[in-house]
PDB file of C-alpha atoms and ligand atoms in Angstrom:
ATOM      1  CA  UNK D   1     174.948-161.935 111.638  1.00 90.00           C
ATOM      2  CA  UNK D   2     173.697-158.716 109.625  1.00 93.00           C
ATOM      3  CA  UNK D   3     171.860-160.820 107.276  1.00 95.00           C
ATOM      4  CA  UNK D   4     169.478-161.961 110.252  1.00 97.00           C
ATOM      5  CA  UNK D   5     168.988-158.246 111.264  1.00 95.00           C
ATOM      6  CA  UNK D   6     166.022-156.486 110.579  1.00 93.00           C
ATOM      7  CA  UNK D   7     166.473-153.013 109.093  1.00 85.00           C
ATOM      8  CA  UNK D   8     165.332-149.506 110.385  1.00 89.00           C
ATOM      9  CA  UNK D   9     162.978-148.562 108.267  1.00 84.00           C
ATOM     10  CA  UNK D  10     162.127-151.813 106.159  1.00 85.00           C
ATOM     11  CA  UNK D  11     158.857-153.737 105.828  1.00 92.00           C
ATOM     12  CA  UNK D  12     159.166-156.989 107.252  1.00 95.00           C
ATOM     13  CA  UNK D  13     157.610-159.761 105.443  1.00 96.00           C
ATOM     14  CA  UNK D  14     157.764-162.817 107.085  1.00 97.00           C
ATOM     15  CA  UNK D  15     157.111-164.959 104.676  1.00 97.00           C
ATOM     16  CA  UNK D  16     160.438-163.706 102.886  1.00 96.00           C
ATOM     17  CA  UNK D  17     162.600-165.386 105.932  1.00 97.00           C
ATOM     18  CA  UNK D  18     163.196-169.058 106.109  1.00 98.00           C
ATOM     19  CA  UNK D  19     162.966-170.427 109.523  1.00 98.00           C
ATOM     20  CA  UNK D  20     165.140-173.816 108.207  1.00 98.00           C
ATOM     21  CA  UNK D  21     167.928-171.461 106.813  1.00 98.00           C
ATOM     22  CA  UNK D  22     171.094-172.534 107.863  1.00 97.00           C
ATOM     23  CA  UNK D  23     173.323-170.336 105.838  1.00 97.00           C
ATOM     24  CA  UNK D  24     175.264-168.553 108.395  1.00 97.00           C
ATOM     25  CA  UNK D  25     176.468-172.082 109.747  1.00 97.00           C
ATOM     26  CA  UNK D  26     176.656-174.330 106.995  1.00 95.00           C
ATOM     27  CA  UNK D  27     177.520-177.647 109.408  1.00 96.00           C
ATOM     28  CA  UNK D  28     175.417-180.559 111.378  1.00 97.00           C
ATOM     29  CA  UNK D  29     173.907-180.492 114.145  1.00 97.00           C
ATOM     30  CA  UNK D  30     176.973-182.529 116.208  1.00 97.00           C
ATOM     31  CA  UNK D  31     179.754-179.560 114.678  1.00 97.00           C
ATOM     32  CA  UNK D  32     176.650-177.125 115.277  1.00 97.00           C
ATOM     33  CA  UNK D  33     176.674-177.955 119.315  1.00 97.00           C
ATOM     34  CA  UNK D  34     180.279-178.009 119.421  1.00 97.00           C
ATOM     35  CA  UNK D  35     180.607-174.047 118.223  1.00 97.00           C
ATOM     36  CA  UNK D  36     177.585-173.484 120.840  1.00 98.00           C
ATOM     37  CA  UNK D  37     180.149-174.889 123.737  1.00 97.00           C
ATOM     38  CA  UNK D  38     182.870-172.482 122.534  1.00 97.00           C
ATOM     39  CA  UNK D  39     180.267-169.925 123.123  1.00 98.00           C
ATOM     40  CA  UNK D  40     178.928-170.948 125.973  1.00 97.00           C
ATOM     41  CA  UNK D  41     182.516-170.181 127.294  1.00 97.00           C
ATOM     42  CA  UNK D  42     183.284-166.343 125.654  1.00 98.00           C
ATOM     43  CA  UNK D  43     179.753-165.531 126.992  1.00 98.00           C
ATOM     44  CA  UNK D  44     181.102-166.978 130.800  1.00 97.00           C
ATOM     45  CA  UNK D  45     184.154-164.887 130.454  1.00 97.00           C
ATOM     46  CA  UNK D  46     182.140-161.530 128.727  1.00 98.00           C
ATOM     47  CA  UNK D  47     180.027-161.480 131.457  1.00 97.00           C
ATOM     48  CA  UNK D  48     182.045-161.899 134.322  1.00 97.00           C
ATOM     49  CA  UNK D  49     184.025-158.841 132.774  1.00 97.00           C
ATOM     50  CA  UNK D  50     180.848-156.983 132.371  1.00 97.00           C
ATOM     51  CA  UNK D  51     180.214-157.358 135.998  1.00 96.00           C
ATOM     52  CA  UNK D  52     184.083-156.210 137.026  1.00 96.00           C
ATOM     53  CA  UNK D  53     183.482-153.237 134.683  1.00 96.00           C
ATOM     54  CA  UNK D  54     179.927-152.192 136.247  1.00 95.00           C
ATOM     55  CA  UNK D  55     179.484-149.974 133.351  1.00 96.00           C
ATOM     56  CA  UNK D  56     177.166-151.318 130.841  1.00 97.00           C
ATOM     57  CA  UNK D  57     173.735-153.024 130.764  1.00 98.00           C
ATOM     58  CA  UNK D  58     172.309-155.136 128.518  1.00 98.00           C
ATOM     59  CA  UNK D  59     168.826-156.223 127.920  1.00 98.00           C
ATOM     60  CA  UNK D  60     168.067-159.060 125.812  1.00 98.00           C
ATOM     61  CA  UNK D  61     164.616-159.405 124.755  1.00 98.00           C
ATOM     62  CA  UNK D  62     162.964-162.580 123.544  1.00 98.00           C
ATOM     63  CA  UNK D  63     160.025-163.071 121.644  1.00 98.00           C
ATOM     64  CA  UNK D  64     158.236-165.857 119.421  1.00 98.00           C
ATOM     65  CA  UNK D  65     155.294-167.623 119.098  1.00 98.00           C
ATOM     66  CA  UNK D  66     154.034-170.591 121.470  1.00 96.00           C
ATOM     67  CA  UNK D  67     156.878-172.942 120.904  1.00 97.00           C
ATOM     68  CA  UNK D  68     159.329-171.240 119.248  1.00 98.00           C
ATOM     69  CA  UNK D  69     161.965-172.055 121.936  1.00 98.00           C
ATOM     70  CA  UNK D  70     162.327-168.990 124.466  1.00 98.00           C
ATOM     71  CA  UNK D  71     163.138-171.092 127.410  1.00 97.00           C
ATOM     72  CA  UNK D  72     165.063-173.271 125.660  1.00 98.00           C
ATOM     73  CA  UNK D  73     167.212-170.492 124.526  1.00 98.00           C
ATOM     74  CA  UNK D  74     168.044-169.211 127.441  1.00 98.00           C
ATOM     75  CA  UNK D  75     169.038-172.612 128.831  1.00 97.00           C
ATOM     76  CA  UNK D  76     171.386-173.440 126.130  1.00 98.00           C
ATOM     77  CA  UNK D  77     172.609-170.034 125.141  1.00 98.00           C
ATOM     78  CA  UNK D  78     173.795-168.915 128.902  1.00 97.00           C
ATOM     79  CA  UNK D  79     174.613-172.455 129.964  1.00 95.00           C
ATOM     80  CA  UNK D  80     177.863-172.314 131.980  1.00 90.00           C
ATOM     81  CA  UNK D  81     177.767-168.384 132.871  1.00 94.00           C
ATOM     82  CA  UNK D  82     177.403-167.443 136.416  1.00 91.00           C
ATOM     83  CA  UNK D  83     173.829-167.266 137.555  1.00 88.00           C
ATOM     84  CA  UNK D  84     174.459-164.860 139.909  1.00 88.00           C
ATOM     85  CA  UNK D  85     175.540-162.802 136.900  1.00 84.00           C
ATOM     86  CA  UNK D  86     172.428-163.228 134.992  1.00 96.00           C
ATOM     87  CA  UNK D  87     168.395-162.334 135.682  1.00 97.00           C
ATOM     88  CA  UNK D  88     165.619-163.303 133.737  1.00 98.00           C
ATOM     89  CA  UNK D  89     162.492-161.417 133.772  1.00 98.00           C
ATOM     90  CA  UNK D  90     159.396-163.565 132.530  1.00 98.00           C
ATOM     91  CA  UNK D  91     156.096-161.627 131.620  1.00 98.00           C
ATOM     92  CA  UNK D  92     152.560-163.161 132.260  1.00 97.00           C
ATOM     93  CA  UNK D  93     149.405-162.104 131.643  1.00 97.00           C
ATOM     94  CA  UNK D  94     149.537-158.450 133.757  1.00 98.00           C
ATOM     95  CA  UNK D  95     148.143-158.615 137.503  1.00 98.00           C
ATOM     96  CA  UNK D  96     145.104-156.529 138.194  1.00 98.00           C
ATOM     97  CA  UNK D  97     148.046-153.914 139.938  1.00 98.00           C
ATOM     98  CA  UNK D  98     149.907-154.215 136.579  1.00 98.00           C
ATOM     99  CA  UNK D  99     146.638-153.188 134.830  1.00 97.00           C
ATOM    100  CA  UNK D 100     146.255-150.356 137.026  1.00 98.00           C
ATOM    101  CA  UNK D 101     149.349-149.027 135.537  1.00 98.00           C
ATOM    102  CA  UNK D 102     150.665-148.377 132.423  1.00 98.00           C
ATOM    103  CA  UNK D 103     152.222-151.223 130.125  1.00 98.00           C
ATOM    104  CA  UNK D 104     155.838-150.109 130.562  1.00 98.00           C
ATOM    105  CA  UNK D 105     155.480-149.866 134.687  1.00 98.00           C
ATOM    106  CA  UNK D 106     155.927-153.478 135.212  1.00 98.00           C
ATOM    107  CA  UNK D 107     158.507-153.412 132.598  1.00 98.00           C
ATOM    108  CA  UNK D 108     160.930-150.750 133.030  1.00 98.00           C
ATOM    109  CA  UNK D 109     160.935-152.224 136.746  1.00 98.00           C
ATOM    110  CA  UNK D 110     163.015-154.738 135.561  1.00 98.00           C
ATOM    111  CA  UNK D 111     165.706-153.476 133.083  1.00 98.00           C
ATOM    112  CA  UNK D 112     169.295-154.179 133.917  1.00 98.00           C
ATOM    113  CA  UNK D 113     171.479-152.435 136.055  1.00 97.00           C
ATOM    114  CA  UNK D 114     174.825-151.607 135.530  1.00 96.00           C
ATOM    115  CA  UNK D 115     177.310-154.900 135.010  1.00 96.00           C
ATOM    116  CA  UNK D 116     173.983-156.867 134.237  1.00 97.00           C
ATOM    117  CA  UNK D 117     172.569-158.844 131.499  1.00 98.00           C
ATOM    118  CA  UNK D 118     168.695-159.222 131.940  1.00 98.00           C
ATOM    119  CA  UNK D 119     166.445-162.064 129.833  1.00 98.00           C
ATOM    120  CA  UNK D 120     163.016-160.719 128.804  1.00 98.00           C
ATOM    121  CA  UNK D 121     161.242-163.916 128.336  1.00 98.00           C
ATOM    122  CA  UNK D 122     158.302-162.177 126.888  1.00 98.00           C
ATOM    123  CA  UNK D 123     158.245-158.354 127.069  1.00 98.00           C
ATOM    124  CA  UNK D 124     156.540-155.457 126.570  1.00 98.00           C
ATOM    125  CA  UNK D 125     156.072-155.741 123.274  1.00 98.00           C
ATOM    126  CA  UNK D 126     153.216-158.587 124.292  1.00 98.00           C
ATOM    127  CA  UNK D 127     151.309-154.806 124.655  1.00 98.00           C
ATOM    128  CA  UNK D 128     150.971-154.980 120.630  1.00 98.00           C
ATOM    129  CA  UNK D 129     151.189-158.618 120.327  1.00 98.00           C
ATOM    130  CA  UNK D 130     148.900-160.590 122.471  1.00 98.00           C
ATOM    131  CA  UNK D 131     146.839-157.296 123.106  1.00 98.00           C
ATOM    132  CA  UNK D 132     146.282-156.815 119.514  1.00 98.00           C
ATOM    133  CA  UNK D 133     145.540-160.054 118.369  1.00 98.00           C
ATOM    134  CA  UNK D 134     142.359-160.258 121.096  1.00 98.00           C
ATOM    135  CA  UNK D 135     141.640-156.910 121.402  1.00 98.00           C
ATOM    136  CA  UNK D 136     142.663-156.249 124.810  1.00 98.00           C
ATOM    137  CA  UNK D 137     142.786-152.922 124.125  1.00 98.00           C
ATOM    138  CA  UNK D 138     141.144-150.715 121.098  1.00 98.00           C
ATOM    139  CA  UNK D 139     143.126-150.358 118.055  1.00 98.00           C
ATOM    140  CA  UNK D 140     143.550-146.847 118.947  1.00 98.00           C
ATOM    141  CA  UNK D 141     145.448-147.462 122.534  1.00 98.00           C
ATOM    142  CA  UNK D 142     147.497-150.000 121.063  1.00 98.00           C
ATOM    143  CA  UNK D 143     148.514-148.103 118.081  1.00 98.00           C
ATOM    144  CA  UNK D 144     150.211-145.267 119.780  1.00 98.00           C
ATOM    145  CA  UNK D 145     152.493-148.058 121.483  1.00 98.00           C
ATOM    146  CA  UNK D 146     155.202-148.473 118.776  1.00 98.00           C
ATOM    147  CA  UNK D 147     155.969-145.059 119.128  1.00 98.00           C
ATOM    148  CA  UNK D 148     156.216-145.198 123.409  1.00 98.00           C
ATOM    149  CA  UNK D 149     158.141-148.488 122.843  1.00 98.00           C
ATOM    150  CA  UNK D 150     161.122-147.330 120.430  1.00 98.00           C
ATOM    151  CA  UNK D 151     161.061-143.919 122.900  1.00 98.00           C
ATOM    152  CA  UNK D 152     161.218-145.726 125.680  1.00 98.00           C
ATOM    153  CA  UNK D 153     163.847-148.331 124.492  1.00 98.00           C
ATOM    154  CA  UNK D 154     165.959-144.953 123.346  1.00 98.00           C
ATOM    155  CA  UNK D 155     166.065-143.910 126.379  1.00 98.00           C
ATOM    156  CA  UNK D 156     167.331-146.674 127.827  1.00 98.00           C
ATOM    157  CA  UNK D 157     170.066-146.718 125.345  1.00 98.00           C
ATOM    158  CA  UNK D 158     170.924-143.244 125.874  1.00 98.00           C
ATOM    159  CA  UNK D 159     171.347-144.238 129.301  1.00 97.00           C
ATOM    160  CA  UNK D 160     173.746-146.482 128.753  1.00 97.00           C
ATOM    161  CA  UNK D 161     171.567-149.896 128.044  1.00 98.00           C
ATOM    162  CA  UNK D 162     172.738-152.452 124.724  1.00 98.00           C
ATOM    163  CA  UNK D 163     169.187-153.552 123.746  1.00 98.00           C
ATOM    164  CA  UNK D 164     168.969-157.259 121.745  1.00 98.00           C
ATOM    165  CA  UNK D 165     165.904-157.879 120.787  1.00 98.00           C
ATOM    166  CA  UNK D 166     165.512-161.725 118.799  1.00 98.00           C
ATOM    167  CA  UNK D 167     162.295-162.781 117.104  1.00 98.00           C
ATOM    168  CA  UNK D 168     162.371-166.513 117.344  1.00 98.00           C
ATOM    169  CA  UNK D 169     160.959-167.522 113.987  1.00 98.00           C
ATOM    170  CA  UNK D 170     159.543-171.060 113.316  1.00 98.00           C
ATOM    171  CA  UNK D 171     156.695-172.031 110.827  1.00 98.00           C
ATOM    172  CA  UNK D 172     153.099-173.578 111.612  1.00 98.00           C
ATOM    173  CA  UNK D 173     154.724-176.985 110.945  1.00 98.00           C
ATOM    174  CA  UNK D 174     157.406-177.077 113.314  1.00 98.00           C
ATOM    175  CA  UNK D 175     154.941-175.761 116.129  1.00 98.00           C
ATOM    176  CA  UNK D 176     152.317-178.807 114.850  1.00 98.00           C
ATOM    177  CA  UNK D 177     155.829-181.106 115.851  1.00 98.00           C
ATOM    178  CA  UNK D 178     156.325-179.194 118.716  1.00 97.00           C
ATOM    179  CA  UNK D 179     153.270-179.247 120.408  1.00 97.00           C
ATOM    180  CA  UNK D 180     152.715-182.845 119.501  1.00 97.00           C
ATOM    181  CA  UNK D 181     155.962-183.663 121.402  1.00 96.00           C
ATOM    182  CA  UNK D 182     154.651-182.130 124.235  1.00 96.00           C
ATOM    183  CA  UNK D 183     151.596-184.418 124.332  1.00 96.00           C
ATOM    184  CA  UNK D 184     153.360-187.673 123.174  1.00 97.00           C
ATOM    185  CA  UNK D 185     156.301-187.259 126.306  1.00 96.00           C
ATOM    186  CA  UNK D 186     154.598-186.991 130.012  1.00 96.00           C
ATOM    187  CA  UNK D 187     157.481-185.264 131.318  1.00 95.00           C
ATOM    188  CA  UNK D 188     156.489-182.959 128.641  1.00 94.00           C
ATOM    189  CA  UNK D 189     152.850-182.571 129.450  1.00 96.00           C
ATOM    190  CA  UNK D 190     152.715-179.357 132.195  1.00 95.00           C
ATOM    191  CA  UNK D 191     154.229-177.522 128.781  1.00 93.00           C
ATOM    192  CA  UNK D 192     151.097-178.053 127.330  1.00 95.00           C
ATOM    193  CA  UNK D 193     148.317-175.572 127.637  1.00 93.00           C
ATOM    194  CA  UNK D 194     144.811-176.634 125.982  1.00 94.00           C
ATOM    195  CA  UNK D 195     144.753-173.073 125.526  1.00 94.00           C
ATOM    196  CA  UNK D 196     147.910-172.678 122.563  1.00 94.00           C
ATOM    197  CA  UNK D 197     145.362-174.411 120.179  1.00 97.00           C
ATOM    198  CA  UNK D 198     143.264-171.591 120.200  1.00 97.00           C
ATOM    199  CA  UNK D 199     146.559-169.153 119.483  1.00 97.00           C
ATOM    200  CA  UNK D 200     147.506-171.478 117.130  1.00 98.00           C
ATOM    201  CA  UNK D 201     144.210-170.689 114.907  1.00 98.00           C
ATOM    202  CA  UNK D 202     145.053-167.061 115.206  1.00 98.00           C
ATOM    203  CA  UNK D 203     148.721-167.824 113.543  1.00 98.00           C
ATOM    204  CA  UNK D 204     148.081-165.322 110.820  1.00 98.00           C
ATOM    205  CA  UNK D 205     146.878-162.508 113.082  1.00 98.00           C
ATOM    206  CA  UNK D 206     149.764-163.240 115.232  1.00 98.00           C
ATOM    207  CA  UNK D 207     152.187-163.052 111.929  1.00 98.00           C
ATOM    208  CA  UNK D 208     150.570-159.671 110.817  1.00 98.00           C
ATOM    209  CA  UNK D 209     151.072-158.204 114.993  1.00 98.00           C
ATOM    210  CA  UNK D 210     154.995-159.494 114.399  1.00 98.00           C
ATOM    211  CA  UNK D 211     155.410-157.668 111.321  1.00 98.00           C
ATOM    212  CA  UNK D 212     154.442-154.578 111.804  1.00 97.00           C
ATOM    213  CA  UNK D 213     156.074-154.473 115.412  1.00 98.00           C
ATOM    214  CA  UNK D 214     159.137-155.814 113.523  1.00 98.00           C
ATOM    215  CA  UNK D 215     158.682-153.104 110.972  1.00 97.00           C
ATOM    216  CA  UNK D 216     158.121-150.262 113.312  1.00 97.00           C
ATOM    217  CA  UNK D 217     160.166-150.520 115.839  1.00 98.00           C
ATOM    218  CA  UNK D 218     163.603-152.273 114.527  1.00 97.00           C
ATOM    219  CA  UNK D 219     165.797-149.384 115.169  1.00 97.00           C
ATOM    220  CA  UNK D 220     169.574-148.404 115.822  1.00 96.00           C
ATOM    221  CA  UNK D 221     169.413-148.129 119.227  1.00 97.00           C
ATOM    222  CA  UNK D 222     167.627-151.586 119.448  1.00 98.00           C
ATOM    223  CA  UNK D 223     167.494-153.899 116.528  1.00 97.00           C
ATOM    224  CA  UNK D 224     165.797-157.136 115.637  1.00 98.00           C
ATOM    225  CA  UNK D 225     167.097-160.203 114.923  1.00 98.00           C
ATOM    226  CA  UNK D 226     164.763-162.697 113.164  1.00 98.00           C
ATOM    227  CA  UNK D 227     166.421-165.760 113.994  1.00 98.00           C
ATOM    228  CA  UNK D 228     165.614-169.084 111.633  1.00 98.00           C
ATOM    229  CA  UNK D 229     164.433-171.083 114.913  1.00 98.00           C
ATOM    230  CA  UNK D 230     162.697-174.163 113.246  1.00 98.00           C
ATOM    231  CA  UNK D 231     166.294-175.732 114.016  1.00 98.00           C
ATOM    232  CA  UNK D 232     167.099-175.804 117.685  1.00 98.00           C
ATOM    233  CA  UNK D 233     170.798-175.868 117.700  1.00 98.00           C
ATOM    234  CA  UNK D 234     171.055-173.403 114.902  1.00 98.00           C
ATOM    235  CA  UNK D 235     168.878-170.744 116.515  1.00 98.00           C
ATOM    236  CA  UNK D 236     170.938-171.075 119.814  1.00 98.00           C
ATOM    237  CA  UNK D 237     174.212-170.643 117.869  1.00 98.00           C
ATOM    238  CA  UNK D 238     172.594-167.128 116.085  1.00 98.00           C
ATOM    239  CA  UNK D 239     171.225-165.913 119.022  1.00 98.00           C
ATOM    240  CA  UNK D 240     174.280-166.815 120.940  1.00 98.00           C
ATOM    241  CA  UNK D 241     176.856-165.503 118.418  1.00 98.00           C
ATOM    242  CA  UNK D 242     175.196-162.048 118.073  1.00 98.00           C
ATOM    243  CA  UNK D 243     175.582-161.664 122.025  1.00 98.00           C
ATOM    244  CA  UNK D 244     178.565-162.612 122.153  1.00 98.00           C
ATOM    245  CA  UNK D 245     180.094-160.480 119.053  1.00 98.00           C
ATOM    246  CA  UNK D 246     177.830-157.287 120.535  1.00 98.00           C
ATOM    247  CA  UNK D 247     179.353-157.583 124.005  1.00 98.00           C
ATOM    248  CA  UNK D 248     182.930-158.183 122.661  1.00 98.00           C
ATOM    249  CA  UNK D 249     183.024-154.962 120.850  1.00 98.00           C
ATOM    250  CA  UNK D 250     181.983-152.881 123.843  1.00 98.00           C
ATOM    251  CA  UNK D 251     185.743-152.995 124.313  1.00 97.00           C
ATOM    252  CA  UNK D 252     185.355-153.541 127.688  1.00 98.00           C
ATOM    253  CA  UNK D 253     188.028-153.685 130.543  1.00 96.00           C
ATOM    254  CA  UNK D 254     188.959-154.731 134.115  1.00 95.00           C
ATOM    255  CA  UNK D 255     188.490-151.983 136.198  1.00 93.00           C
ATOM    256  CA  UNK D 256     192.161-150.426 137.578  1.00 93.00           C
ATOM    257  CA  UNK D 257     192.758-151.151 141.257  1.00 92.00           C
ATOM    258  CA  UNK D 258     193.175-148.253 143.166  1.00 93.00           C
ATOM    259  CA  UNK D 259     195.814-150.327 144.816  1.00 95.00           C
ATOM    260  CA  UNK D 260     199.556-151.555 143.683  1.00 95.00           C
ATOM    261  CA  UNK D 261     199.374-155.256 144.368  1.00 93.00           C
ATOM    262  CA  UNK D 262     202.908-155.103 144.798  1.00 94.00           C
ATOM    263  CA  UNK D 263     202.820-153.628 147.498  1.00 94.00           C
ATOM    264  CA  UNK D 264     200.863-155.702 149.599  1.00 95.00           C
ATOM    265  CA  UNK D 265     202.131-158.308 152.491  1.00 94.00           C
ATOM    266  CA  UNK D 266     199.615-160.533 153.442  1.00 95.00           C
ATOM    267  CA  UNK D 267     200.670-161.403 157.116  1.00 91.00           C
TER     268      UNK D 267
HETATM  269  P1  AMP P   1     154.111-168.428 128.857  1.00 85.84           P
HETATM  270  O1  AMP P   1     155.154-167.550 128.251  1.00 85.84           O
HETATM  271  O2  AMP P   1     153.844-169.663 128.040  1.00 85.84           O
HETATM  272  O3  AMP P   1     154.346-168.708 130.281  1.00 85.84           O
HETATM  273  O4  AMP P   1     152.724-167.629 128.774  1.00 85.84           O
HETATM  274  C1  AMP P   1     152.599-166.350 129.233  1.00 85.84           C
HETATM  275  C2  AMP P   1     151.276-165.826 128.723  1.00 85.84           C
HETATM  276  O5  AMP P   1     151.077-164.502 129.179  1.00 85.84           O
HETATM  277  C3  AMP P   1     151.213-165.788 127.199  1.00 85.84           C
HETATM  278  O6  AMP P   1     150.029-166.346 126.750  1.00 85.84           O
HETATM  279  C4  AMP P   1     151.254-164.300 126.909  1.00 85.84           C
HETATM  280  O7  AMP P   1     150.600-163.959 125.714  1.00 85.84           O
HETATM  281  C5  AMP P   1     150.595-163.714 128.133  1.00 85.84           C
HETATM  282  N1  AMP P   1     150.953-162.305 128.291  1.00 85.84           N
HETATM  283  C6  AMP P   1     152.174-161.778 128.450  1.00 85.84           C
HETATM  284  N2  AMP P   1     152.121-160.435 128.491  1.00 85.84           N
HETATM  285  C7  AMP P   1     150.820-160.105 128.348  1.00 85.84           C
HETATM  286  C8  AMP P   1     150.116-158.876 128.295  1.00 85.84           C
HETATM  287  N3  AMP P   1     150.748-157.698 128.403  1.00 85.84           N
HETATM  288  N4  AMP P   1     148.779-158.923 128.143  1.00 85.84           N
HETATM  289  C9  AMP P   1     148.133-160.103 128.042  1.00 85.84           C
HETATM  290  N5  AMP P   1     148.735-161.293 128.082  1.00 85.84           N
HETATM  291  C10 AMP P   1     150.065-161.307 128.221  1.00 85.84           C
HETATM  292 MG1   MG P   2     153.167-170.917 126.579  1.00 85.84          MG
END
């Protein structure tokens, strides 16, 4: 998956990434949902053993444009693992109490535990998204943020937190089809907000926020993933298949009993 991964260090250019590429699974669709099954099942068994070991966390941040398939994501990617093994944490515009605070308050709230997985649907880095993009904040407040973010994220790493952050990545096209769809189908309609026509327009102001959060705060400790997302099934298997391999080589273990099972009678 390294050739999805966004480098420390490099300028992202989105225009350089195709959202239809299909290179890392070079199948159909049908073959394409079959491999998602399989990994539906490693992620079931991963986290049930990340739970017994209660001694990682992992944060999985997800971000995109208005469409780009967050909640479907999560639905396919984590279908079949426990629920009671997995949180998601969606963030809305900020309360007037979340406005009182800083932008991390409402966020660092919420990071994972150990033996949990937590879904950021949305996240703090809405701070230099959103924020930017409709100047919520002057250039100068929302500047300094990369450089809080990538601390803050570092510290949660140091403290013993894997950090996936996935930039959904779909083109103005696909988001025309998308948001059509959810017009054309009334069970689709409550997914339609009036209101994502008037992000739409700002697409290229939205495109410049991504890049240079991309570009400034892809690091070691917590790397991006640009994930080609205009196809559904093949931005679930990416996004599913880096979890997967990044919680498979934490090595982990079950936990020893501090009892010999052998040596138990039950009356
Ligand atoms: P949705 O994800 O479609 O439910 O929409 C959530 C909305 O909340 C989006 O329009 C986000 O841009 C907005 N939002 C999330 N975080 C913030 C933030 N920190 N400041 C302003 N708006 C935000
Ligand atoms: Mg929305």
């Amino acid at each position: 998956m390294d050739r999805y991964r966004a480098g420390p260090g490099t300028r992202m250019d989105l225009s350089q990434w195709d959202p239809n590429d299909k290179s890392a699974f070079p199948v159909k669709k049908k073959e394409g949902r079959k491999q998602l099954l399989e990994l539906n099942q490693r992620l079931e068994a991963l986290q049930e053993l990340l739970y017994a070991e209660h001694k990682h966390k992992v944060l999985i941040v997800l971000q995109g444009m208005d469409t780009a398939g967050k909640d479907g994501t999560i639905r396919h990617v984590f279908e079949g693992v426990n629920p009671q093994g997995v949180r998601v944490a969606g963030f809305k515009k900020p309360t007037p109490q979340e406005l009182d605070h800083d932008y991390l308050w409402r966020v660092h709230k919420q990071t994972p535990g150990r033996g949990e997985i937590v879904i950021f649907n949305r996240s703090h880095y809405e701070d230099v998204l959103v924020v930017r993009v409709h100047s919520l904040a002057p250039q100068e407040v929302w500047s300094r943020r990369y450089e809080h973010i990538n601390a803050f994220e570092r510290l949660l790493a140091d403290e013993g937190t894997t950090i996936l952050k996935f930039f959904l990545h779909i083109n103005l096209d696909e988001q025309r089809e998308r948001l059509q769809a959810r017009l054309d189908e009334p069970a689709k309609h409550w997914k339609f907000n009036p209101a994502d026509l008037e992000e739409r327009k700002l697409w290229p102001e939205y495109t410049a926020a991504y890049e240079d959060a991309l570009s400034k705060t892809s690091t070691e400790w917590a790397p991006w993933t640009v994930v080609p997302a205009n196809r559904k099934w093949y931005r679930n298997l990416v996004v599913g298949t880096v979890i997967v391999e990044t919680l498979e080589a934490l090595n982990m273990r079950h936990p020893e009993p501090d009892f010999d099972p052998a040596d138990i009678r039950i009356e």
